Short mmCIF file of C-alpha atoms in Angstrom, two decimals:
data_model
loop_
_atom_site.label_atom_id
_atom_site.label_comp_id
_atom_site.label_asym_id
_atom_site.label_seq_id
_atom_site.Cartn_x
_atom_site.Cartn_y
_atom_site.Cartn_z
CA MET A 7 294.89 -53.51 248.03
CA PRO A 8 296.52 -56.85 248.21
CA SER A 9 300.13 -57.16 246.46
CA LEU A 10 302.62 -59.71 246.17
CA ASN A 11 304.36 -61.01 249.35
CA LEU A 12 307.20 -63.41 248.40
CA HIS A 13 310.23 -64.66 250.43
CA LEU A 14 312.57 -66.47 248.13
CA PHE A 15 315.52 -68.44 249.06
CA SER A 16 318.26 -70.65 247.48
CA THR A 17 318.37 -72.89 250.75
CA PRO A 18 315.89 -73.29 253.43
CA GLY A 19 318.39 -72.65 256.30
CA LYS A 20 321.78 -74.03 257.46
CA ASP A 21 321.21 -77.72 257.98
CA ASP A 22 317.58 -76.94 258.82
CA ILE A 23 314.52 -75.05 257.58
CA SER A 24 315.12 -72.13 259.93
CA ASP A 25 315.08 -69.41 257.27
CA VAL A 26 311.80 -70.68 255.97
CA ILE A 27 310.31 -70.64 259.48
CA GLU A 28 311.54 -67.10 260.25
CA ALA A 29 309.99 -65.78 256.99
CA SER A 30 306.82 -67.78 257.64
CA ARG A 31 306.24 -66.55 261.17
CA PRO A 32 304.85 -63.16 260.57
CA TYR A 33 301.91 -64.49 258.64
CA LEU A 34 301.04 -67.31 260.98
CA GLU A 35 301.65 -66.17 264.68
CA ASP A 36 298.69 -64.08 265.19
CA LYS A 37 296.24 -66.40 263.44
CA ARG A 38 294.16 -69.13 265.04
CA ASP A 39 295.03 -72.67 263.61
CA PRO A 40 296.48 -71.16 260.52
CA ILE A 41 297.06 -73.51 257.46
CA VAL A 42 300.24 -73.70 255.56
CA ALA A 43 299.65 -75.10 252.04
CA TYR A 44 302.73 -77.33 251.50
CA LEU A 45 303.55 -78.15 247.86
CA PRO A 46 306.61 -80.41 247.77
CA LEU A 47 305.81 -81.29 244.06
CA GLY A 48 309.47 -81.15 243.03
CA SER A 49 310.13 -84.40 244.86
CA LEU A 50 309.51 -88.07 244.17
CA TYR A 51 309.85 -88.80 247.89
CA ALA A 52 307.96 -85.92 249.49
CA GLU A 53 306.91 -88.14 252.42
CA ARG A 54 310.42 -88.43 253.72
CA TRP A 55 310.43 -84.83 254.49
CA LEU A 56 307.05 -84.31 255.80
CA GLU A 57 307.75 -85.03 259.46
CA LEU A 58 310.64 -82.79 259.44
CA ASN A 59 308.45 -79.98 258.21
CA GLU A 60 305.64 -80.69 260.36
CA THR A 61 307.96 -80.54 263.45
CA ALA A 62 309.65 -77.33 262.32
CA PHE A 63 306.09 -75.53 261.92
CA LYS A 64 304.62 -77.00 265.06
CA GLY A 65 302.90 -74.52 267.15
CA LEU A 66 303.06 -72.07 264.37
CA GLY A 67 300.91 -73.41 261.63
CA ARG A 68 299.34 -76.61 260.36
CA LEU A 69 300.74 -78.13 257.29
CA GLN A 70 298.34 -79.51 254.60
CA MET A 71 300.44 -81.34 251.96
CA VAL A 72 299.32 -81.30 248.33
CA ASN A 73 299.59 -84.42 246.30
CA THR A 74 298.52 -83.75 242.79
CA GLU A 75 298.58 -87.48 241.93
CA LEU A 76 295.95 -88.37 244.72
CA MET A 77 293.85 -85.03 244.91
CA ARG A 78 291.34 -83.67 242.70
CA GLN A 79 291.78 -80.03 241.37
CA LYS A 80 289.03 -78.76 243.69
CA GLU A 81 290.61 -80.36 246.83
CA ILE A 82 293.87 -78.55 246.17
CA GLU A 83 292.08 -75.22 245.50
CA ASP A 84 290.20 -75.65 248.69
CA ILE A 85 293.51 -76.03 250.46
CA LEU A 86 294.99 -72.91 248.85
CA ARG A 87 291.78 -71.01 249.51
CA ASP A 88 292.02 -71.71 253.25
CA ALA A 89 295.66 -71.06 253.53
CA SER A 90 297.41 -68.37 255.38
CA LEU A 91 300.64 -69.21 253.46
CA VAL A 92 301.90 -71.31 250.73
CA TYR A 93 305.28 -73.08 251.06
CA ILE A 94 306.97 -74.54 247.99
CA PRO A 95 310.50 -76.36 248.94
CA GLY A 96 312.97 -77.67 246.45
CA GLY A 97 313.50 -80.57 244.21
CA ASN A 98 313.34 -80.88 240.63
CA THR A 99 311.96 -77.75 239.15
CA PHE A 100 310.67 -79.36 235.70
CA LEU A 101 308.83 -82.02 237.77
CA LEU A 102 307.31 -79.38 240.03
CA ASN A 103 306.18 -77.16 237.14
CA HIS A 104 304.83 -80.26 235.41
CA ARG A 105 302.70 -81.37 238.15
CA LEU A 106 301.30 -77.76 238.74
CA HIS A 107 300.32 -77.46 235.06
CA LEU A 108 299.12 -81.21 234.65
CA SER A 109 296.98 -80.86 237.79
CA GLY A 110 295.39 -77.74 236.46
CA ILE A 111 296.15 -75.64 239.57
CA SER A 112 299.04 -73.42 238.45
CA LEU A 113 296.78 -70.57 237.28
CA TYR A 114 294.59 -70.60 240.37
CA LEU A 115 297.92 -70.64 242.35
CA LYS A 116 299.27 -67.83 240.61
CA LYS A 117 295.94 -65.81 241.25
CA LYS A 118 295.95 -66.48 244.74
CA ILE A 119 299.64 -65.21 245.30
CA GLN A 120 298.74 -62.20 243.23
CA ALA A 121 295.78 -61.53 245.37
CA GLY A 122 298.08 -61.45 248.54
CA LEU A 123 298.46 -65.10 249.57
CA PRO A 124 302.15 -64.98 251.02
CA LEU A 125 304.75 -67.42 249.49
CA VAL A 126 307.77 -68.69 250.92
CA GLY A 127 309.78 -70.89 248.72
CA PHE A 128 313.37 -72.16 248.14
CA SER A 129 315.38 -73.56 245.25
CA ALA A 130 312.94 -75.05 242.82
CA GLY A 131 310.20 -72.96 244.71
CA THR A 132 312.08 -69.83 243.90
CA VAL A 133 312.89 -70.62 240.20
CA LEU A 134 309.16 -71.29 239.73
CA CYS A 135 308.32 -67.78 240.38
CA GLY A 136 309.95 -66.27 237.28
CA PRO A 137 308.58 -65.99 233.82
CA ASN A 138 309.83 -69.44 232.92
CA ILE A 139 311.88 -72.20 234.50
CA LEU A 140 314.68 -72.56 231.91
CA THR A 141 317.39 -71.30 234.22
CA ALA A 142 316.79 -74.33 236.53
CA ALA A 143 319.77 -76.57 236.97
CA SER A 144 317.61 -79.59 237.20
CA MET A 145 317.36 -82.27 234.46
CA ASN A 146 313.94 -82.44 232.68
CA THR A 147 313.59 -86.10 233.57
CA VAL A 148 309.89 -85.93 233.46
CA GLY A 149 309.73 -84.90 229.88
CA THR A 150 307.69 -81.87 230.49
CA SER A 151 306.62 -79.37 227.83
CA PHE A 152 305.48 -76.86 230.39
CA PHE A 153 308.33 -74.21 230.77
CA ASP A 154 306.29 -71.06 231.83
CA GLY A 155 306.86 -70.34 235.52
CA LEU A 156 304.20 -68.45 237.73
CA GLY A 157 305.46 -65.22 236.18
CA LEU A 158 305.25 -63.32 239.60
CA THR A 159 308.53 -61.49 238.99
CA PRO A 160 310.17 -60.13 235.71
CA PHE A 161 313.28 -61.96 236.72
CA ASN A 162 314.25 -65.54 236.05
CA PHE A 163 316.20 -67.27 239.09
CA SER A 164 319.35 -69.50 239.41
CA ALA A 165 319.46 -71.06 242.86
CA HIS A 166 322.77 -72.38 244.54
CA TYR A 167 324.99 -69.93 242.74
CA PRO A 168 328.59 -70.54 243.51
CA LEU A 169 330.67 -68.35 245.54
CA ASP A 170 334.12 -69.38 244.09
CA SER A 171 335.36 -67.90 240.93
CA HIS A 172 335.80 -71.13 239.09
CA GLY A 173 332.23 -72.17 239.90
CA GLN A 174 330.77 -68.94 238.78
CA SER A 175 332.52 -68.84 235.39
CA VAL A 176 331.30 -72.46 234.75
CA LYS A 177 327.61 -71.34 235.70
CA ASP A 178 327.95 -67.86 233.86
CA GLU A 179 328.80 -69.81 230.74
CA TRP A 180 325.78 -72.02 230.88
CA LEU A 181 323.35 -69.05 231.84
CA ALA A 182 324.63 -67.14 229.00
CA ASP A 183 323.09 -69.25 226.64
CA TYR A 184 319.63 -68.25 228.22
CA HIS A 185 320.27 -64.78 227.20
CA PHE A 186 320.85 -65.73 223.58
CA PHE A 187 317.14 -66.39 223.27
CA HIS A 188 315.56 -64.22 226.18
CA ASP A 189 315.76 -60.65 227.23
CA ASN A 190 314.81 -60.66 230.87
CA PRO A 191 317.32 -60.48 233.61
CA ILE A 192 318.47 -63.41 235.97
CA LEU A 193 318.81 -63.16 239.72
CA MET A 194 321.56 -65.63 240.83
CA LEU A 195 321.20 -66.46 244.46
CA SER A 196 324.02 -68.17 246.63
CA ASP A 197 323.16 -70.55 249.50
CA GLY A 198 321.95 -68.42 252.21
CA ALA A 199 320.52 -65.54 250.21
CA HIS A 200 316.97 -64.25 250.85
CA VAL A 201 315.24 -62.02 248.38
CA LYS A 202 311.79 -60.25 249.38
CA VAL A 203 309.20 -59.32 246.99
CA ASP A 204 306.80 -56.79 248.39
CA GLY A 205 304.44 -55.62 245.76
CA LYS A 206 306.69 -54.32 242.69
CA LYS A 207 309.62 -53.91 245.02
CA THR A 208 312.32 -56.59 245.19
CA THR A 209 315.21 -56.51 247.79
CA LEU A 210 318.01 -58.56 248.76
CA VAL A 211 317.38 -59.22 252.45
CA ARG A 212 320.79 -60.88 253.21
CA GLY A 213 323.31 -63.11 251.64
CA GLU A 214 325.14 -63.01 248.38
CA ALA A 215 323.31 -62.43 245.10
CA TRP A 216 323.94 -61.09 241.63
CA ILE A 217 321.75 -59.68 238.85
CA TRP A 218 322.50 -60.31 235.34
CA ARG A 219 320.92 -58.20 232.75
CA LYS A 220 321.16 -59.01 228.88
CA ASP A 221 324.17 -57.59 227.08
CA GLU A 222 325.63 -56.26 230.40
CA GLU A 223 328.14 -57.34 233.06
CA LYS A 224 326.62 -59.26 236.08
CA GLU A 225 326.17 -56.88 239.14
CA LYS A 226 326.52 -57.91 242.74
CA LEU A 227 323.65 -56.98 244.80
CA GLU A 228 323.79 -54.89 248.07
CA GLU A 229 322.03 -56.01 251.07
CA GLY A 230 318.82 -53.94 251.83
CA LYS A 231 318.85 -52.17 248.36
CA LEU A 232 316.13 -52.61 245.95
CA ILE A 233 316.85 -54.51 242.89
CA VAL A 234 315.85 -52.95 239.55
CA LEU A 235 315.64 -54.21 236.20
#
């Protein structure tokens, strides 16, 4: 029976997107001309990064970029239907979520992923997977009123979590406001961290990350260990 297959990062790699490619490879390398549904919807300037991404995936998969302003809902759904993988990079999380909802594809995307379509995402693409996007560090410059995420995990996410104590204390003070209104845990991923969701199991594959449950102290996670609520 199909289940969730998510690879979530804070950053796509060290000065490149090598971590994204490494996570994507098992889902593409044995297929004939596999399609990667590429959703750079958090960026106002996605075309600038298209060549870099196409080059990185060359010989592994063929990127089909989704543009919600220029494509109809059915066109986007056709890409997702034929895709072997969906890849959602970073950018402004509020813009990303706004475009997904406004285009009408958010629910279809969620259903495809729940039915087994693998997802690789980083930064905004990671935050999107939680119940809501309220722990995103982006500014809501688009003025969206859509705050529900894809709801693929019970965790909210915070990307680019600092490693230094001062940076953490500033971020923690800000994130504490979320728990004033909401009960679900927050996963805080430092740059370089990789979290894998396999069905109902969530694991820190590598890197440094923390979980913060409401009314508890945050807990540093161990590589290779399952993350529990």
